[in-house]
Structures are given as structure tokens and as C-alpha cells.
Amino acid sequence: MKKQDTLYFHDGRGLRKEDIEAIKQFQRAGNKFGVNTGRSKCMYDYIQDIVNDKIDFDFKIFANGSCILDEDGEVVYERFLPEDFLRYVMENIRGIPLTFHHQSGLYFSEAPAGVVDSPYTVMDYDYSLLPDLKIYELSLDYSLPDAQEVMEKLASYPGVVAAKNSKFCDFNAEGTSKGIGLVKAAELFGFSKEQTAAIGDSYNDIPMIRDAEVGFTFPESDQPVKDAANVLCDGINEAVDYLMNNE
């Protein structure tokens, strides 16, 4: 799976000036621009930090469509993992790092190996530490030993869907995806599905790219991602230019 940043470039470039200018032009024309991420709501501050006030998002979609925030950061839509699924995980899955995406922070089954961008608690498999069962998402690194078997077991559980990106597999409530979240956001903010567009680069972006009226990705994206898209482009600025000239 190829890695292709979309908005924030982790190779040191950060936000591209041409993308910032294109987004502002898009918004001035009466359109809304938001972020649609697999990250959870507790990473709100992290996203605000990396855009550094250079972009004003009109909405934010978190946890693969499980949570939608308006321009003021207020929650307008939520979906949580089924309680029976969480109980199953707590009672049956041991020995592999799991991340529970709670409303207020991340809960790790064991200490994380790297840097974490949000508040977190380490449970050491003592799941009684979970404050309640309102969990947006469960994630695991599918490259780890034994992760494939666990991933397949969890993905087959009724009422749950799996979404993979370049490193992690996320589990959300059935009827949740980045695409469903995009269409729901359009409805909440007074737009139709025919007025939606999306750009992304990874496998968990496929539903969003496919469900949008116009879906963009990059020439470097993996073939299944390109197959879902209507248009290939080199960046957000090109996608915005396409939309502004094909209204």
C-alpha cells in the first residue's frame, strides 16, 4: 500500500501554500471544506495544531464516519461500536496491542510503542478501566505477529465493519464509513449527495471517494483506490480547480 499524503505532508513540507489558497477560494465561493479522517474525536486538538489556523474547517468527520463535528467543534452526529462486540473483545482478545477510541481519549490495551498525538490511558488488559462502552472505534496494527488472525476474527463479528489504511485496521459499527459520513455531513449541513466531492489516498478512503459525486485520488495511489475515483490529480489545488470549473 503506497503512502501519499493528501492535506498535510509529513515529509517536512507541511501544508502546501497552493492548497491553502485553493481551499480559501473554494470556501469564498460558498462551498464547505472539511476533513474526513480515521483518527478519533480526541485528536481534534492535534488536527488544529497541524493546520495552525491556516485552514478553517467547516466540519470534521472522525473515526471513519463515526463522529461529525460542525464548524464550532460541536458534535452533531455519533455512532458507537456495539456493546456486545466490546465485551467480546475484552473477554477474548489478549496479547496484541489494541486501541479503543473513546470520546475523550485513547485507551491502549498495552503501552504504545511510539509517539501518541492525544490523551491516552494504558490499561494493561484490565478493561475495567474503560469508563463506559461508548467507543467510536477499535484499531490494531495489522503488521504485528498474530494480528492477521485477530483482525479476521474481529471483522467477522456481526454488526461491525473493518477499514484498513496504510498501517492500521479500524473496526466501527456496521453502517459506518468515510463515505457514509460524508453523505451524512452533506445532509446535516443542507447539501445533497450530488453536491459532494472527496479526495483521498488510502484504502479506508475508497468508500468516501466512491460515494462522493466526484472522487479524486493521485496517480501514485494503489490501483483499487484509483479504480474508485473519477479524477486523478496531483493535489487538493488541482481538485478544487476541477470543481470550480465544472460546476
PDB file of C-alpha atoms in Angstrom:
ATOM      1  CA  MET A   1       0.000   0.000   0.000  1.00  0.00           C
ATOM      2  CA  LYS A   2       1.592   3.250  -1.146  1.00  0.00           C
ATOM      3  CA  LYS A   3       1.713   6.252   1.186  1.00  0.00           C
ATOM      4  CA  GLN A   4       0.529   9.540  -0.346  1.00  0.00           C
ATOM      5  CA  ASP A   5      -0.282  12.456   1.928  1.00  0.00           C
ATOM      6  CA  THR A   6      -3.365  14.470   0.987  1.00  0.00           C
ATOM      7  CA  LEU A   7      -3.514  17.685   3.029  1.00  0.00           C
ATOM      8  CA  TYR A   8      -0.597  17.673   5.476  1.00  0.00           C
ATOM      9  CA  PHE A   9       2.714  16.387   4.114  1.00  0.00           C
ATOM     10  CA  HIS A  10       4.794  14.578   6.728  1.00  0.00           C
ATOM     11  CA  ASP A  11       7.999  14.859   4.678  1.00  0.00           C
ATOM     12  CA  GLY A  12       8.605  18.310   6.116  1.00  0.00           C
ATOM     13  CA  ARG A  13       6.522  20.347   3.678  1.00  0.00           C
ATOM     14  CA  GLY A  14       3.508  20.538   5.983  1.00  0.00           C
ATOM     15  CA  LEU A  15       0.593  22.351   4.364  1.00  0.00           C
ATOM     16  CA  ARG A  16       1.157  23.418   0.767  1.00  0.00           C
ATOM     17  CA  LYS A  17       0.580  27.110   0.068  1.00  0.00           C
ATOM     18  CA  GLU A  18      -1.256  26.336  -3.173  1.00  0.00           C
ATOM     19  CA  ASP A  19      -3.664  24.035  -1.337  1.00  0.00           C
ATOM     20  CA  ILE A  20      -4.398  26.616   1.372  1.00  0.00           C
ATOM     21  CA  GLU A  21      -5.158  29.272  -1.236  1.00  0.00           C
ATOM     22  CA  ALA A  22      -7.360  26.884  -3.236  1.00  0.00           C
ATOM     23  CA  ILE A  23      -9.349  25.888  -0.139  1.00  0.00           C
ATOM     24  CA  LYS A  24      -9.996  29.509   0.782  1.00  0.00           C
ATOM     25  CA  GLN A  25     -11.117  30.280  -2.762  1.00  0.00           C
ATOM     26  CA  PHE A  26     -13.436  27.260  -2.638  1.00  0.00           C
ATOM     27  CA  GLN A  27     -14.996  28.453   0.627  1.00  0.00           C
ATOM     28  CA  ARG A  28     -15.373  32.041  -0.547  1.00  0.00           C
ATOM     29  CA  ALA A  29     -17.477  30.700  -3.413  1.00  0.00           C
ATOM     30  CA  GLY A  30     -19.993  29.374  -0.857  1.00  0.00           C
ATOM     31  CA  ASN A  31     -18.731  25.802  -0.576  1.00  0.00           C
ATOM     32  CA  LYS A  32     -17.800  23.894   2.572  1.00  0.00           C
ATOM     33  CA  PHE A  33     -14.454  22.202   3.149  1.00  0.00           C
ATOM     34  CA  GLY A  34     -13.841  19.641   5.879  1.00  0.00           C
ATOM     35  CA  VAL A  35     -11.547  16.857   6.986  1.00  0.00           C
ATOM     36  CA  ASN A  36     -12.619  13.189   6.939  1.00  0.00           C
ATOM     37  CA  THR A  37     -10.225  11.017   8.930  1.00  0.00           C
ATOM     38  CA  GLY A  38      -9.835   7.642  10.566  1.00  0.00           C
ATOM     39  CA  ARG A  39      -8.474   9.438  13.618  1.00  0.00           C
ATOM     40  CA  SER A  40     -10.821   9.867  16.557  1.00  0.00           C
ATOM     41  CA  LYS A  41     -12.510  12.929  18.034  1.00  0.00           C
ATOM     42  CA  CYS A  42      -9.964  13.098  20.845  1.00  0.00           C
ATOM     43  CA  MET A  43      -7.390  14.093  18.199  1.00  0.00           C
ATOM     44  CA  TYR A  44      -9.284  17.319  17.460  1.00  0.00           C
ATOM     45  CA  ASP A  45      -6.547  19.456  19.039  1.00  0.00           C
ATOM     46  CA  TYR A  46      -3.824  17.616  17.096  1.00  0.00           C
ATOM     47  CA  ILE A  47      -5.513  18.408  13.791  1.00  0.00           C
ATOM     48  CA  GLN A  48      -5.987  22.040  14.827  1.00  0.00           C
ATOM     49  CA  ASP A  49      -2.286  22.218  15.695  1.00  0.00           C
ATOM     50  CA  ILE A  50      -1.049  20.903  12.363  1.00  0.00           C
ATOM     51  CA  VAL A  51      -3.200  23.279  10.309  1.00  0.00           C
ATOM     52  CA  ASN A  52      -2.024  26.111  12.598  1.00  0.00           C
ATOM     53  CA  ASP A  53      -5.031  28.365  11.861  1.00  0.00           C
ATOM     54  CA  LYS A  54      -4.208  28.324   8.147  1.00  0.00           C
ATOM     55  CA  ILE A  55      -7.393  26.400   7.307  1.00  0.00           C
ATOM     56  CA  ASP A  56     -10.842  26.901   8.845  1.00  0.00           C
ATOM     57  CA  PHE A  57     -12.658  23.599   8.529  1.00  0.00           C
ATOM     58  CA  ASP A  58     -16.423  23.882   8.054  1.00  0.00           C
ATOM     59  CA  PHE A  59     -16.829  20.400   9.508  1.00  0.00           C
ATOM     60  CA  LYS A  60     -14.760  17.465  10.744  1.00  0.00           C
ATOM     61  CA  ILE A  61     -15.565  13.772  10.308  1.00  0.00           C
ATOM     62  CA  PHE A  62     -13.733  11.464  12.708  1.00  0.00           C
ATOM     63  CA  ALA A  63     -13.282   7.719  13.211  1.00  0.00           C
ATOM     64  CA  ASN A  64     -14.249   6.743   9.645  1.00  0.00           C
ATOM     65  CA  GLY A  65     -17.619   8.493   9.832  1.00  0.00           C
ATOM     66  CA  SER A  66     -18.474   7.618  13.455  1.00  0.00           C
ATOM     67  CA  CYS A  67     -18.456  11.245  14.638  1.00  0.00           C
ATOM     68  CA  ILE A  68     -19.243  14.514  12.853  1.00  0.00           C
ATOM     69  CA  LEU A  69     -18.448  17.970  14.246  1.00  0.00           C
ATOM     70  CA  ASP A  70     -19.695  21.305  12.951  1.00  0.00           C
ATOM     71  CA  GLU A  71     -17.517  24.377  12.338  1.00  0.00           C
ATOM     72  CA  ASP A  72     -17.615  25.237  16.047  1.00  0.00           C
ATOM     73  CA  GLY A  73     -16.376  21.792  17.048  1.00  0.00           C
ATOM     74  CA  GLU A  74     -19.773  20.680  18.379  1.00  0.00           C
ATOM     75  CA  VAL A  75     -20.808  17.050  17.880  1.00  0.00           C
ATOM     76  CA  VAL A  76     -23.789  16.777  15.527  1.00  0.00           C
ATOM     77  CA  TYR A  77     -23.685  13.025  14.847  1.00  0.00           C
ATOM     78  CA  GLU A  78     -22.252   9.929  16.579  1.00  0.00           C
ATOM     79  CA  ARG A  79     -22.206   6.148  16.173  1.00  0.00           C
ATOM     80  CA  PHE A  80     -20.610   3.777  18.666  1.00  0.00           C
ATOM     81  CA  LEU A  81     -19.386   0.193  18.479  1.00  0.00           C
ATOM     82  CA  PRO A  82     -21.934  -2.383  19.717  1.00  0.00           C
ATOM     83  CA  GLU A  83     -21.580  -3.148  23.422  1.00  0.00           C
ATOM     84  CA  ASP A  84     -21.625  -6.908  22.804  1.00  0.00           C
ATOM     85  CA  PHE A  85     -18.670  -6.586  20.421  1.00  0.00           C
ATOM     86  CA  LEU A  86     -16.670  -4.653  23.005  1.00  0.00           C
ATOM     87  CA  ARG A  87     -17.472  -7.235  25.667  1.00  0.00           C
ATOM     88  CA  TYR A  88     -16.341  -9.967  23.280  1.00  0.00           C
ATOM     89  CA  VAL A  89     -13.028  -8.168  22.699  1.00  0.00           C
ATOM     90  CA  MET A  90     -12.484  -7.582  26.411  1.00  0.00           C
ATOM     91  CA  GLU A  91     -13.154 -11.230  27.257  1.00  0.00           C
ATOM     92  CA  ASN A  92     -11.390 -12.955  24.366  1.00  0.00           C
ATOM     93  CA  ILE A  93      -8.551 -10.890  22.876  1.00  0.00           C
ATOM     94  CA  ARG A  94      -5.232 -10.841  24.717  1.00  0.00           C
ATOM     95  CA  GLY A  95      -1.566 -10.434  23.837  1.00  0.00           C
ATOM     96  CA  ILE A  96      -1.952  -7.979  20.972  1.00  0.00           C
ATOM     97  CA  PRO A  97      -1.949  -4.173  21.185  1.00  0.00           C
ATOM     98  CA  LEU A  98      -5.425  -2.728  20.747  1.00  0.00           C
ATOM     99  CA  THR A  99      -6.537   0.896  20.751  1.00  0.00           C
ATOM    100  CA  PHE A 100     -10.024   1.881  21.923  1.00  0.00           C
ATOM    101  CA  HIS A 101     -11.078   5.294  20.592  1.00  0.00           C
ATOM    102  CA  HIS A 102     -13.193   6.833  23.327  1.00  0.00           C
ATOM    103  CA  GLN A 103     -14.878  10.245  23.150  1.00  0.00           C
ATOM    104  CA  SER A 104     -12.326  11.819  25.482  1.00  0.00           C
ATOM    105  CA  GLY A 105      -9.119   9.915  24.709  1.00  0.00           C
ATOM    106  CA  LEU A 106      -7.424   6.716  23.603  1.00  0.00           C
ATOM    107  CA  TYR A 107      -7.305   3.579  25.745  1.00  0.00           C
ATOM    108  CA  PHE A 108      -4.451   1.188  24.968  1.00  0.00           C
ATOM    109  CA  SER A 109      -4.502  -2.473  25.934  1.00  0.00           C
ATOM    110  CA  GLU A 110      -0.738  -2.143  26.487  1.00  0.00           C
ATOM    111  CA  ALA A 111       1.781   0.703  26.411  1.00  0.00           C
ATOM    112  CA  PRO A 112       2.141   2.240  22.922  1.00  0.00           C
ATOM    113  CA  ALA A 113       5.467   1.849  21.142  1.00  0.00           C
ATOM    114  CA  GLY A 114       5.627   5.307  19.593  1.00  0.00           C
ATOM    115  CA  VAL A 115       4.523   8.904  19.973  1.00  0.00           C
ATOM    116  CA  VAL A 116       0.813   9.464  20.623  1.00  0.00           C
ATOM    117  CA  ASP A 117      -0.945  12.626  19.481  1.00  0.00           C
ATOM    118  CA  SER A 118      -3.773  12.704  22.047  1.00  0.00           C
ATOM    119  CA  PRO A 119      -4.692  11.972  25.692  1.00  0.00           C
ATOM    120  CA  TYR A 120      -4.406   8.282  26.499  1.00  0.00           C
ATOM    121  CA  THR A 121      -4.609   5.653  29.235  1.00  0.00           C
ATOM    122  CA  VAL A 122      -2.758   2.326  29.369  1.00  0.00           C
ATOM    123  CA  MET A 123      -4.977  -0.483  30.681  1.00  0.00           C
ATOM    124  CA  ASP A 124      -2.558  -3.464  30.728  1.00  0.00           C
ATOM    125  CA  TYR A 125      -5.560  -5.573  29.659  1.00  0.00           C
ATOM    126  CA  ASP A 126      -7.519  -4.507  32.735  1.00  0.00           C
ATOM    127  CA  TYR A 127     -10.555  -3.449  30.741  1.00  0.00           C
ATOM    128  CA  SER A 128     -12.440  -2.408  33.866  1.00  0.00           C
ATOM    129  CA  LEU A 129     -10.600   0.894  33.416  1.00  0.00           C
ATOM    130  CA  LEU A 130     -12.796   1.762  30.438  1.00  0.00           C
ATOM    131  CA  PRO A 131     -15.124   4.475  31.738  1.00  0.00           C
ATOM    132  CA  ASP A 132     -18.112   3.286  29.686  1.00  0.00           C
ATOM    133  CA  LEU A 133     -18.907   1.450  26.465  1.00  0.00           C
ATOM    134  CA  LYS A 134     -19.223   4.491  24.203  1.00  0.00           C
ATOM    135  CA  ILE A 135     -16.337   3.664  21.885  1.00  0.00           C
ATOM    136  CA  TYR A 136     -16.190   5.012  18.334  1.00  0.00           C
ATOM    137  CA  GLU A 137     -13.526   2.704  17.033  1.00  0.00           C
ATOM    138  CA  LEU A 138     -11.143  -0.142  17.795  1.00  0.00           C
ATOM    139  CA  SER A 139      -7.776  -0.238  15.990  1.00  0.00           C
ATOM    140  CA  LEU A 140      -4.881  -2.652  15.630  1.00  0.00           C
ATOM    141  CA  ASP A 141      -1.613  -2.667  13.717  1.00  0.00           C
ATOM    142  CA  TYR A 142      -2.157  -5.488  11.230  1.00  0.00           C
ATOM    143  CA  SER A 143       1.575  -5.877  10.531  1.00  0.00           C
ATOM    144  CA  LEU A 144       2.218  -7.304  14.016  1.00  0.00           C
ATOM    145  CA  PRO A 145       2.594 -11.058  14.654  1.00  0.00           C
ATOM    146  CA  ASP A 146      -0.777 -12.814  15.077  1.00  0.00           C
ATOM    147  CA  ALA A 147      -2.603  -9.614  14.083  1.00  0.00           C
ATOM    148  CA  GLN A 148      -3.986 -11.117  10.881  1.00  0.00           C
ATOM    149  CA  GLU A 149      -5.823 -13.876  12.756  1.00  0.00           C
ATOM    150  CA  VAL A 150      -7.241 -11.408  15.282  1.00  0.00           C
ATOM    151  CA  MET A 151      -8.227  -8.986  12.525  1.00  0.00           C
ATOM    152  CA  GLU A 152     -10.141 -11.683  10.637  1.00  0.00           C
ATOM    153  CA  LYS A 153     -11.879 -12.799  13.816  1.00  0.00           C
ATOM    154  CA  LEU A 154     -12.998  -9.285  14.697  1.00  0.00           C
ATOM    155  CA  ALA A 155     -14.013  -8.427  11.134  1.00  0.00           C
ATOM    156  CA  SER A 156     -16.392 -11.409  11.075  1.00  0.00           C
ATOM    157  CA  TYR A 157     -18.238 -10.288  14.206  1.00  0.00           C
ATOM    158  CA  PRO A 158     -21.871  -9.271  13.426  1.00  0.00           C
ATOM    159  CA  GLY A 159     -22.646  -5.575  13.469  1.00  0.00           C
ATOM    160  CA  VAL A 160     -19.064  -4.472  12.824  1.00  0.00           C
ATOM    161  CA  VAL A 161     -17.168  -3.318   9.723  1.00  0.00           C
ATOM    162  CA  ALA A 162     -13.399  -3.183   9.149  1.00  0.00           C
ATOM    163  CA  ALA A 163     -11.469  -0.415   7.353  1.00  0.00           C
ATOM    164  CA  LYS A 164      -7.746  -0.661   6.552  1.00  0.00           C
ATOM    165  CA  ASN A 165      -5.304   2.149   5.951  1.00  0.00           C
ATOM    166  CA  SER A 166      -1.553   2.007   5.352  1.00  0.00           C
ATOM    167  CA  LYS A 167      -0.833   0.541   8.806  1.00  0.00           C
ATOM    168  CA  PHE A 168      -3.928   0.003  10.912  1.00  0.00           C
ATOM    169  CA  CYS A 169      -7.202  -1.837  10.640  1.00  0.00           C
ATOM    170  CA  ASP A 170     -10.079   0.043  12.272  1.00  0.00           C
ATOM    171  CA  PHE A 171     -13.336  -1.509  13.431  1.00  0.00           C
ATOM    172  CA  ASN A 172     -16.501   0.577  13.507  1.00  0.00           C
ATOM    173  CA  ALA A 173     -20.217  -0.008  13.867  1.00  0.00           C
ATOM    174  CA  GLU A 174     -21.911  -1.504  10.825  1.00  0.00           C
ATOM    175  CA  GLY A 175     -23.281   1.223   8.570  1.00  0.00           C
ATOM    176  CA  THR A 176     -20.242   3.409   9.182  1.00  0.00           C
ATOM    177  CA  SER A 177     -17.620   4.503   6.644  1.00  0.00           C
ATOM    178  CA  LYS A 178     -15.944   7.658   5.455  1.00  0.00           C
ATOM    179  CA  GLY A 179     -18.362   7.658   2.527  1.00  0.00           C
ATOM    180  CA  ILE A 180     -21.472   7.348   4.679  1.00  0.00           C
ATOM    181  CA  GLY A 181     -20.069  10.048   6.956  1.00  0.00           C
ATOM    182  CA  LEU A 182     -19.561  12.394   4.007  1.00  0.00           C
ATOM    183  CA  VAL A 183     -23.118  11.928   2.745  1.00  0.00           C
ATOM    184  CA  LYS A 184     -24.471  12.340   6.285  1.00  0.00           C
ATOM    185  CA  ALA A 185     -22.469  15.558   6.753  1.00  0.00           C
ATOM    186  CA  ALA A 186     -23.856  16.932   3.484  1.00  0.00           C
ATOM    187  CA  GLU A 187     -27.382  16.199   4.693  1.00  0.00           C
ATOM    188  CA  LEU A 188     -26.754  17.800   8.100  1.00  0.00           C
ATOM    189  CA  PHE A 189     -25.362  20.979   6.564  1.00  0.00           C
ATOM    190  CA  GLY A 190     -28.029  21.415   3.885  1.00  0.00           C
ATOM    191  CA  PHE A 191     -26.314  19.905   0.836  1.00  0.00           C
ATOM    192  CA  SER A 192     -27.313  16.996  -1.370  1.00  0.00           C
ATOM    193  CA  LYS A 193     -25.192  13.961  -2.215  1.00  0.00           C
ATOM    194  CA  GLU A 194     -24.862  15.423  -5.726  1.00  0.00           C
ATOM    195  CA  GLN A 195     -23.007  18.380  -4.189  1.00  0.00           C
ATOM    196  CA  THR A 196     -20.263  16.288  -2.582  1.00  0.00           C
ATOM    197  CA  ALA A 197     -16.646  15.727  -3.561  1.00  0.00           C
ATOM    198  CA  ALA A 198     -13.792  13.911  -1.824  1.00  0.00           C
ATOM    199  CA  ILE A 199     -10.063  13.374  -2.172  1.00  0.00           C
ATOM    200  CA  GLY A 200      -8.034  10.631  -0.526  1.00  0.00           C
ATOM    201  CA  ASP A 201      -5.177   8.205  -0.972  1.00  0.00           C
ATOM    202  CA  SER A 202      -5.717   5.104   1.174  1.00  0.00           C
ATOM    203  CA  TYR A 203      -7.923   2.030   1.299  1.00  0.00           C
ATOM    204  CA  ASN A 204     -10.175   3.423   4.015  1.00  0.00           C
ATOM    205  CA  ASP A 205     -10.770   6.390   1.682  1.00  0.00           C
ATOM    206  CA  ILE A 206     -12.318   4.179  -1.007  1.00  0.00           C
ATOM    207  CA  PRO A 207     -15.923   4.463   0.302  1.00  0.00           C
ATOM    208  CA  MET A 208     -15.561   8.247   0.542  1.00  0.00           C
ATOM    209  CA  ILE A 209     -14.091   8.561  -2.953  1.00  0.00           C
ATOM    210  CA  ARG A 210     -16.680   6.180  -4.374  1.00  0.00           C
ATOM    211  CA  ASP A 211     -19.739   7.662  -2.603  1.00  0.00           C
ATOM    212  CA  ALA A 212     -18.935  11.285  -3.413  1.00  0.00           C
ATOM    213  CA  GLU A 213     -20.403  12.740  -6.574  1.00  0.00           C
ATOM    214  CA  VAL A 214     -16.825  13.448  -7.671  1.00  0.00           C
ATOM    215  CA  GLY A 215     -13.988  11.406  -6.199  1.00  0.00           C
ATOM    216  CA  PHE A 216     -10.313  12.336  -6.541  1.00  0.00           C
ATOM    217  CA  THR A 217      -7.101  10.468  -5.854  1.00  0.00           C
ATOM    218  CA  PHE A 218      -3.487  10.564  -7.024  1.00  0.00           C
ATOM    219  CA  PRO A 219      -1.570   8.837  -9.826  1.00  0.00           C
ATOM    220  CA  GLU A 220       0.646   7.252  -7.127  1.00  0.00           C
ATOM    221  CA  SER A 221      -2.293   5.694  -5.243  1.00  0.00           C
ATOM    222  CA  ASP A 222      -2.792   1.937  -5.268  1.00  0.00           C
ATOM    223  CA  GLN A 223      -4.956   0.641  -8.105  1.00  0.00           C
ATOM    224  CA  PRO A 224      -8.099  -0.128  -6.018  1.00  0.00           C
ATOM    225  CA  VAL A 225      -8.102   3.476  -4.802  1.00  0.00           C
ATOM    226  CA  LYS A 226      -7.697   4.775  -8.355  1.00  0.00           C
ATOM    227  CA  ASP A 227     -10.490   2.472  -9.517  1.00  0.00           C
ATOM    228  CA  ALA A 228     -12.870   4.184  -7.066  1.00  0.00           C
ATOM    229  CA  ALA A 229     -12.025   7.697  -8.303  1.00  0.00           C
ATOM    230  CA  ASN A 230     -13.489   9.755 -11.122  1.00  0.00           C
ATOM    231  CA  VAL A 231     -10.453  12.015 -11.485  1.00  0.00           C
ATOM    232  CA  LEU A 232      -6.708  11.684 -10.870  1.00  0.00           C
ATOM    233  CA  CYS A 233      -4.939  14.831  -9.676  1.00  0.00           C
ATOM    234  CA  ASP A 234      -1.663  15.928  -8.109  1.00  0.00           C
ATOM    235  CA  GLY A 235      -3.163  17.712  -5.104  1.00  0.00           C
ATOM    236  CA  ILE A 236      -6.071  19.492  -3.452  1.00  0.00           C
ATOM    237  CA  ASN A 237      -5.416  22.608  -5.502  1.00  0.00           C
ATOM    238  CA  GLU A 238      -5.994  20.686  -8.742  1.00  0.00           C
ATOM    239  CA  ALA A 239      -9.131  19.057  -7.321  1.00  0.00           C
ATOM    240  CA  VAL A 240     -10.542  22.449  -6.319  1.00  0.00           C
ATOM    241  CA  ASP A 241      -9.708  23.891  -9.750  1.00  0.00           C
ATOM    242  CA  TYR A 242     -11.564  20.995 -11.388  1.00  0.00           C
ATOM    243  CA  LEU A 243     -14.638  21.549  -9.206  1.00  0.00           C
ATOM    244  CA  MET A 244     -14.676  25.308  -9.668  1.00  0.00           C
ATOM    245  CA  ASN A 245     -14.513  24.943 -13.434  1.00  0.00           C
ATOM    246  CA  ASN A 246     -17.036  22.114 -13.768  1.00  0.00           C
ATOM    247  CA  GLU A 247     -19.943  23.387 -11.671  1.00  0.00           C
TER     248      GLU A 247
END
